[in-house]
Amino acid sequence: LSNAYCSLAELFMTENSSSDEECEKYCKAAIESDPKNIEAYIISANILLDQERKDEAAAILKSSFEMLNLKVPQDNDDESVNGDNMDETQQNDATNLESKIEDQEETGELPLYDTRKNLARLLIETGEYEKSQLIMDTLLEEIDTDAEVWYMLGFNLFLQEQYEDATFLLNRAKEVYKKTEHDNDDQD
């Protein structure tokens, strides 16, 4: 039922901008019918961002992130970009995160890949760079050939003025895109 309300909210969101009240009504119904449906919160935040209500959207996105139950690293010195710099605690955290993702996938508790990717994108929009990066790191653990995620990671670091790492990741996005595009051409 919650997903049906989400679909209605998205329908009104794409139809015309004068239906903001309808969108919000359906988002509220989606959340009430399933308070654990992250997609409902993401759609609600997206509507708020369209209305330039960034602070409200950021609060909703923070709740969505917390529902994923991922731990934001205390010291973020680009560990996700270069695992060689990770100390033993960070390596254990990464291993535990991989195990947690596998467990959540098996039980169906983990939201769909595209839902998490959309959450990461919106977190970038609201300036929650570390949270976004953590989600994208988990996405790449699942599918390391997603050029869009590599691009988002690079853009995320660019916004944080980490230009060298951003350049590396943006080039990686380009390489992955070219490779997957080539692979798709071979299949045709």
Backbone as JSON, one array per atom type, in Angstrom:
{
  "sequence": "LSNAYCSLAELFMTENSSSDEECEKYCKAAIESDPKNIEAYIISANILLDQERKDEAAAILKSSFEMLNLKVPQDNDDESVNGDNMDETQQNDATNLESKIEDQEETGELPLYDTRKNLARLLIETGEYEKSQLIMDTLLEEIDTDAEVWYMLGFNLFLQEQYEDATFLLNRAKEVYKKTEHDNDDQD",
  "N": [[0.83, -1.2, 0.0], [1.93, 1.21, 0.79], [3.85, 1.64, -1.22], [2.15, 2.05, -3.37], [0.99, 4.5, -2.7], [3.33, 6.0, -2.86], [3.8, 5.87, -5.61], [1.59, 7.3, -6.55], [2.19, 9.83, -5.48], [4.54, 10.41, -6.92], [3.47, 10.48, -9.47], [1.77, 12.75, -9.35], [3.76, 14.59, -8.85], [5.18, 14.67, -11.23], [3.24, 15.46, -13.01], [2.22, 18.21, -12.69], [3.41, 21.25, -11.22], [1.63, 22.5, -9.54], [0.41, 20.73, -7.94], [1.46, 20.22, -5.45], [0.4, 19.94, -2.87], [-1.13, 17.63, -3.14], [0.87, 15.76, -3.67], [2.3, 15.84, -1.24], [0.3, 14.92, 0.44], [-0.03, 12.25, -0.41], [2.54, 11.28, 0.1], [2.62, 11.5, 2.87], [0.6, 9.66, 3.49], [1.82, 7.35, 2.51], [3.99, 7.07, 4.24], [2.67, 6.81, 6.67], [1.33, 4.4, 6.25], [3.43, 2.62, 6.02], [5.91, 3.01, 7.98], [8.57, 2.29, 7.72], [9.32, 2.41, 5.12], [11.65, 3.49, 3.15], [11.69, 4.65, 0.65], [9.37, 6.23, 0.57], [10.02, 8.33, 2.27], [12.16, 9.41, 0.85], [10.93, 10.31, -1.51], [9.26, 12.24, -0.4], [11.21, 14.01, 0.61], [12.36, 14.78, -1.8], [10.27, 16.22, -2.97], [10.12, 18.34, -1.15], [12.63, 19.49, -1.61], [12.25, 20.35, -4.24], [10.49, 22.36, -3.68], [12.14, 24.12, -2.52], [12.67, 23.81, 0.19], [14.91, 23.13, 1.89], [16.0, 22.58, 4.48], [13.97, 21.11, 5.78], [13.83, 18.94, 4.07], [16.4, 17.91, 4.42], [16.27, 17.01, 7.07], [14.44, 14.92, 6.84], [15.83, 13.24, 5.1], [18.0, 12.62, 6.71], [16.75, 11.0, 8.6], [16.03, 8.91, 6.9], [18.53, 7.93, 6.16], [19.43, 7.03, 8.65], [17.71, 4.91, 8.98], [18.86, 3.02, 7.36], [20.88, 2.16, 8.9], [23.67, 2.4, 8.83], [27.06, 3.03, 9.65], [28.64, 6.1, 10.08], [31.94, 6.88, 9.32], [34.3, 7.97, 11.8], [36.72, 9.32, 11.3], [37.34, 10.58, 8.34], [39.37, 10.21, 5.95], [39.42, 9.83, 3.14], [39.18, 7.03, 2.94], [37.53, 5.38, 1.49], [38.28, 5.8, -1.11], [40.89, 4.92, -1.33], [41.75, 2.06, -0.13], [44.16, 1.23, 0.95], [45.03, 3.0, 2.83], [43.68, 2.44, 5.12], [43.31, 1.78, 8.59], [43.52, -0.94, 10.98], [41.1, -0.99, 12.47], [39.35, 0.42, 10.78], [39.37, -1.31, 8.59], [38.15, -3.54, 9.76], [35.64, -2.39, 10.3], [34.79, -1.99, 7.66], [34.66, -4.64, 6.76], [32.69, -5.61, 8.52], [30.57, -4.02, 7.65], [30.19, -4.96, 5.02], [29.34, -7.55, 5.62], [27.0, -6.95, 7.01], [25.48, -5.8, 4.95], [25.14, -8.01, 3.27], [23.63, -9.65, 5.0], [21.32, -8.06, 5.3], [20.42, -8.01, 2.67], [19.74, -10.7, 2.3], [17.61, -11.0, 4.1], [15.82, -9.24, 3.08], [15.66, -6.71, 4.12], [17.12, -4.6, 3.2], [16.87, -1.68, 1.32], [15.97, -1.26, -2.17], [18.54, -1.16, -4.68], [18.5, 1.09, -6.48], [16.93, 2.83, -4.99], [18.56, 3.38, -2.79], [20.64, 4.59, -4.17], [19.38, 6.88, -5.1], [18.84, 8.09, -2.64], [21.47, 8.65, -1.84], [22.15, 10.54, -3.79], [20.38, 12.64, -3.16], [21.27, 13.23, -0.59], [23.75, 14.35, -1.18], [22.86, 16.69, -2.39], [21.86, 18.02, -0.18], [24.08, 18.49, 1.29], [25.13, 16.51, 2.9], [27.68, 14.97, 2.85], [29.43, 12.9, 3.85], [27.64, 10.89, 4.66], [26.38, 10.35, 2.26], [28.57, 9.4, 0.82], [29.16, 7.06, 2.21], [26.92, 5.47, 1.64], [27.24, 5.26, -1.14], [29.65, 3.87, -1.25], [28.79, 1.39, -0.29], [27.1, 0.71, -2.35], [28.88, 0.38, -4.46], [30.18, -1.83, -3.53], [28.37, -3.75, -4.15], [27.8, -3.45, -6.94], [30.24, -2.75, -8.98], [30.43, -1.63, -11.43], [28.88, 0.52, -12.01], [28.68, 3.38, -13.52], [27.45, 5.79, -12.93], [27.39, 5.9, -10.11], [30.14, 6.01, -9.56], [30.63, 8.49, -10.73], [29.01, 10.14, -9.09], [30.34, 9.8, -6.65], [32.79, 11.03, -7.27], [31.9, 13.65, -7.83], [30.85, 14.28, -5.36], [33.22, 14.39, -3.79], [34.47, 16.47, -5.15], [32.8, 18.63, -4.49], [33.56, 18.87, -1.89], [35.98, 19.94, -2.12], [38.13, 18.25, -2.6], [40.0, 17.82, -4.8], [41.95, 16.28, -6.21], [41.39, 13.55, -5.59], [38.76, 13.59, -6.46], [39.08, 14.01, -9.21], [40.35, 11.61, -9.9], [38.24, 9.77, -9.38], [36.23, 10.71, -11.08], [37.43, 10.28, -13.54], [37.54, 7.52, -13.36], [34.82, 6.97, -13.46], [34.31, 7.69, -16.08], [35.88, 5.78, -17.44], [34.59, 3.4, -16.65], [32.07, 3.86, -17.72], [32.66, 3.95, -20.48], [33.59, 1.32, -20.82], [31.33, -0.25, -20.07], [29.54, 0.69, -21.94], [30.78, -0.19, -24.27], [30.7, -2.96, -23.79], [27.93, -3.3, -23.9], [27.48, -2.65, -26.57], [28.73, -4.82, -27.78], [26.96, -6.86, -27.15], [24.78, -6.35, -28.7]],
  "CA": [[0.0, 0.0, 0.0], [2.83, 2.36, 0.87], [4.44, 1.85, -2.55], [1.1, 2.61, -4.23], [0.95, 5.92, -2.37], [4.56, 6.59, -3.43], [3.58, 6.0, -7.06], [0.67, 8.42, -6.75], [2.93, 11.06, -5.21], [5.42, 10.65, -8.06], [2.62, 10.84, -10.6], [1.39, 14.15, -9.2], [4.98, 15.39, -8.91], [5.57, 14.85, -12.63], [2.14, 16.04, -13.79], [2.41, 19.66, -12.68], [3.93, 21.73, -9.94], [0.56, 23.03, -8.69], [-0.16, 19.64, -7.15], [2.35, 19.95, -4.31], [-0.4, 19.48, -1.74], [-1.48, 16.23, -3.42], [2.1, 14.98, -3.48], [2.56, 15.75, 0.19], [-0.75, 14.08, 1.03], [0.28, 10.86, -0.72], [3.77, 10.93, 0.83], [2.23, 11.3, 4.27], [-0.13, 8.38, 3.54], [2.8, 6.28, 2.3], [4.77, 6.94, 5.47], [1.77, 6.29, 7.71], [1.01, 2.99, 5.99], [4.64, 1.83, 6.26], [6.93, 3.95, 8.47], [9.93, 1.82, 7.41], [9.52, 2.49, 3.67], [12.59, 4.58, 2.89], [11.32, 5.31, -0.6], [8.37, 7.25, 0.87], [10.75, 9.48, 2.82], [12.96, 9.98, -0.23], [10.02, 11.07, -2.38], [8.86, 13.4, 0.37], [12.35, 14.94, 0.61], [12.51, 15.3, -3.16], [9.23, 17.25, -3.13], [10.55, 19.49, -0.36], [13.74, 20.14, -2.32], [11.65, 21.06, -5.37], [9.85, 23.54, -3.11], [13.22, 24.88, -1.91], [12.57, 23.65, 1.64], [16.09, 22.28, 2.05], [16.18, 22.14, 5.86], [12.99, 20.05, 6.04], [14.26, 17.78, 3.27], [17.6, 17.36, 5.06], [15.84, 16.27, 8.27], [13.82, 13.67, 6.38], [16.9, 12.41, 4.56], [18.77, 12.12, 7.84], [15.98, 9.87, 9.13], [16.13, 7.83, 5.93], [19.87, 7.38, 6.29], [19.48, 6.3, 9.91], [16.98, 3.66, 8.79], [19.78, 2.07, 6.74], [21.68, 1.63, 10.0], [25.08, 2.4, 8.45], [27.88, 3.84, 10.56], [29.5, 7.09, 9.44], [33.28, 6.82, 9.91], [34.67, 9.13, 12.61], [37.8, 10.03, 10.66], [37.17, 10.29, 6.93], [40.47, 10.7, 5.12], [39.34, 9.18, 1.82], [39.39, 5.59, 3.04], [36.79, 4.67, 0.45], [38.97, 5.97, -2.37], [42.1, 4.12, -1.32], [41.7, 1.17, 1.01], [45.49, 1.0, 1.5], [45.23, 3.91, 3.95], [42.8, 2.06, 6.22], [43.93, 1.07, 9.7], [42.86, -2.22, 11.28], [39.73, -0.73, 12.9], [38.59, 0.77, 9.6], [39.2, -2.53, 7.79], [37.13, -4.33, 10.44], [34.36, -1.73, 10.05], [34.42, -2.27, 6.27], [34.26, -6.05, 6.71], [31.39, -5.72, 9.19], [29.57, -3.4, 6.79], [29.92, -5.9, 3.94], [28.56, -8.64, 6.22], [25.67, -6.4, 7.31], [24.77, -5.65, 3.67], [24.75, -9.36, 2.84], [22.54, -10.09, 5.88], [20.12, -7.3, 4.98], [19.94, -8.47, 1.36], [19.13, -12.01, 2.48], [16.34, -10.88, 4.82], [14.95, -8.29, 2.39], [15.6, -5.46, 4.88], [17.87, -3.57, 2.5], [16.1, -1.09, 0.22], [16.47, -1.51, -3.52], [19.77, -0.47, -5.08], [18.18, 2.41, -7.03], [16.42, 3.66, -3.9], [19.72, 3.84, -2.04], [21.38, 5.51, -5.04], [18.64, 8.14, -5.08], [19.09, 8.69, -1.33], [22.82, 9.21, -1.88], [22.1, 11.76, -4.62], [19.71, 13.7, -2.4], [22.14, 13.61, 0.52], [24.73, 15.28, -1.74], [22.15, 17.97, -2.58], [21.66, 18.69, 1.11], [25.38, 18.71, 1.92], [25.49, 15.39, 3.79], [28.65, 14.29, 2.0], [29.93, 11.64, 4.42], [26.56, 9.9, 4.61], [26.23, 9.98, 0.86], [29.73, 8.59, 0.43], [29.02, 5.74, 2.81], [25.93, 4.73, 0.84], [27.82, 4.94, -2.45], [30.63, 2.81, -1.03], [28.07, 0.12, -0.21], [26.59, 0.42, -3.69], [29.99, -0.14, -5.26], [30.45, -3.19, -3.05], [27.42, -4.61, -4.85], [27.96, -3.32, -8.4], [31.34, -1.8, -9.18], [30.41, -1.17, -12.83], [27.86, 1.56, -12.14], [29.39, 4.63, -13.8], [26.77, 6.9, -12.25], [27.84, 5.94, -8.72], [31.51, 6.52, -9.59], [30.5, 9.93, -11.0], [28.48, 10.78, -7.88], [31.43, 9.82, -5.66], [33.72, 12.08, -7.69], [31.24, 14.94, -7.65], [30.78, 14.46, -3.91], [34.53, 14.85, -3.33], [34.7, 17.78, -5.76], [32.09, 19.61, -3.67], [34.31, 18.99, -0.65], [37.26, 20.51, -2.54], [39.15, 17.21, -2.64], [40.07, 17.8, -6.25], [42.77, 15.18, -6.75], [40.59, 12.32, -5.5], [37.58, 13.77, -7.31], [39.52, 13.78, -10.59], [40.55, 10.16, -10.05], [36.95, 9.09, -9.42], [35.52, 11.12, -12.3], [38.07, 9.52, -14.62], [37.09, 6.13, -13.19], [33.45, 6.94, -13.97], [34.43, 7.74, -17.54], [36.37, 4.47, -17.88], [33.52, 2.41, -16.44], [31.02, 4.15, -18.7], [33.12, 3.5, -21.8], [33.65, -0.14, -20.82], [29.97, -0.81, -20.08], [28.96, 1.04, -23.23], [31.4, -1.13, -25.22], [30.12, -4.27, -23.52], [26.55, -3.29, -24.4], [27.55, -2.7, -28.03], [29.08, -6.2, -28.17], [25.79, -7.7, -26.96], [23.78, -6.04, -29.75]],
  "C": [[0.87, 1.26, 0.0], [3.44, 2.67, -0.5], [3.41, 2.42, -3.53], [0.97, 4.11, -3.97], [2.18, 6.65, -2.92], [4.38, 6.84, -4.94], [2.65, 7.16, -7.35], [1.37, 9.75, -6.51], [3.85, 11.41, -6.39], [4.63, 11.07, -9.29], [2.23, 12.31, -10.52], [2.6, 15.07, -9.29], [5.37, 15.65, -10.36], [4.49, 15.53, -13.45], [2.23, 17.56, -13.84], [2.75, 20.12, -11.28], [2.84, 22.28, -9.03], [-0.07, 21.95, -7.81], [0.73, 19.25, -5.97], [1.58, 19.4, -3.11], [-0.8, 18.01, -1.93], [-0.27, 15.33, -3.2], [2.37, 14.77, -2.0], [1.54, 14.85, 0.88], [-0.44, 12.6, 0.8], [1.57, 10.39, -0.03], [3.45, 10.65, 2.29], [1.49, 9.96, 4.43], [0.82, 7.2, 3.38], [3.59, 6.01, 3.58], [3.91, 6.35, 6.59], [1.46, 4.81, 7.49], [2.22, 2.06, 6.17], [5.77, 2.77, 6.68], [8.37, 3.52, 8.18], [10.23, 1.87, 5.91], [10.37, 3.71, 3.34], [12.21, 5.34, 1.63], [10.3, 6.43, -0.36], [9.04, 8.51, 1.42], [11.56, 10.18, 1.73], [12.09, 10.82, -1.16], [9.57, 12.34, -1.68], [9.97, 14.46, 0.38], [12.55, 15.57, -0.75], [11.49, 16.41, -3.42], [9.63, 18.51, -2.37], [11.71, 20.23, -1.02], [13.22, 20.92, -3.53], [10.99, 22.36, -4.91], [10.85, 24.45, -2.41], [13.11, 24.92, -0.39], [13.67, 22.67, 2.07], [16.25, 21.75, 3.47], [15.22, 21.0, 6.22], [13.38, 18.77, 5.31], [15.46, 17.11, 3.94], [17.23, 16.54, 6.3], [15.23, 14.92, 7.89], [14.88, 12.71, 5.85], [17.79, 11.84, 5.66], [18.06, 10.91, 8.45], [16.09, 8.66, 8.2], [17.48, 7.14, 6.04], [19.97, 6.53, 7.56], [18.75, 4.97, 9.82], [17.86, 2.59, 8.14], [20.71, 1.45, 7.78], [23.15, 1.46, 9.61], [25.83, 3.35, 9.37], [28.75, 4.8, 9.76], [30.86, 7.03, 10.11], [33.6, 8.1, 10.68], [35.74, 9.97, 11.93], [37.78, 9.67, 9.19], [38.27, 10.94, 6.12], [40.55, 9.91, 3.83], [39.6, 7.68, 1.87], [38.68, 4.85, 1.91], [37.5, 4.75, -0.9], [40.17, 5.05, -2.45], [42.14, 3.3, -0.05], [43.04, 0.91, 1.65], [45.74, 1.88, 2.72], [44.43, 3.52, 5.18], [43.6, 1.38, 7.33], [43.1, -0.18, 10.0], [41.4, -2.03, 11.68], [38.85, -0.41, 11.69], [38.36, -0.44, 8.71], [38.15, -3.44, 8.42], [35.75, -3.74, 10.23], [33.87, -2.03, 8.64], [33.95, -3.71, 6.12], [32.9, -6.26, 7.36], [30.28, -5.12, 8.34], [29.2, -4.33, 5.64], [29.04, -7.05, 4.45], [27.13, -8.18, 6.5], [24.85, -6.26, 6.03], [24.28, -7.01, 3.19], [23.58, -9.87, 3.68], [21.23, -9.38, 5.52], [19.55, -7.7, 3.62], [19.19, -9.78, 1.5], [17.76, -11.91, 3.14], [15.37, -9.92, 4.14], [14.81, -6.96, 3.11], [16.27, -4.3, 4.15], [17.03, -3.0, 1.36], [16.74, -1.39, -1.14], [17.69, -0.63, -3.82], [19.46, 0.94, -5.57], [17.63, 3.36, -5.97], [17.58, 4.22, -3.09], [20.55, 4.82, -2.86], [20.7, 6.88, -5.05], [18.83, 8.85, -3.74], [20.47, 9.33, -1.3], [22.85, 10.51, -2.67], [21.48, 12.92, -3.85], [20.54, 14.15, -1.2], [23.25, 14.55, 0.04], [24.08, 16.66, -1.88], [21.99, 18.74, -1.28], [22.96, 18.84, 1.9], [25.8, 17.63, 2.9], [26.46, 14.46, 3.06], [29.13, 12.95, 2.56], [28.87, 10.54, 4.35], [26.35, 9.41, 3.19], [27.35, 9.06, 0.42], [29.62, 7.18, 0.99], [28.02, 4.88, 2.03], [26.54, 4.32, -0.5], [28.89, 3.86, -2.34], [29.94, 1.45, -0.97], [27.5, -0.28, -1.57], [27.68, -0.18, -4.57], [30.43, -1.52, -4.8], [29.56, -4.19, -3.79], [27.66, -4.64, -6.35], [29.05, -2.29, -8.66], [31.42, -1.29, -10.62], [29.31, -0.14, -13.07], [28.56, 2.91, -12.29], [28.76, 5.82, -13.08], [27.22, 7.02, -10.79], [29.28, 6.45, -8.65], [31.49, 8.04, -9.82], [30.03, 10.67, -9.74], [29.55, 10.86, -6.79], [32.43, 10.93, -5.99], [33.16, 13.47, -7.48], [31.15, 15.29, -6.16], [32.1, 14.99, -3.37], [34.89, 16.22, -3.92], [34.04, 18.87, -4.92], [32.78, 19.84, -2.32], [35.72, 19.52, -0.89], [38.42, 19.53, -2.42], [39.4, 16.88, -4.12], [40.86, 16.64, -6.84], [41.99, 13.86, -6.74], [39.35, 12.4, -6.38], [37.93, 13.5, -8.77], [39.72, 12.3, -10.86], [39.2, 9.45, -10.22], [36.14, 9.46, -10.66], [36.12, 10.43, -13.53], [37.66, 8.05, -14.57], [35.66, 5.98, -13.73], [33.44, 6.9, -15.49], [34.88, 6.38, -18.09], [35.28, 3.41, -17.77], [32.41, 2.61, -17.46], [31.42, 3.64, -20.08], [33.14, 1.97, -21.89], [32.25, -0.75, -20.88], [29.26, -0.48, -21.38], [29.48, 0.11, -24.31], [30.83, -2.53, -25.04], [28.7, -4.38, -24.05], [26.52, -3.33, -25.91], [27.87, -4.11, -28.53], [27.89, -7.13, -28.07], [24.75, -7.49, -28.05], [24.01, -6.8, -31.0]]
}
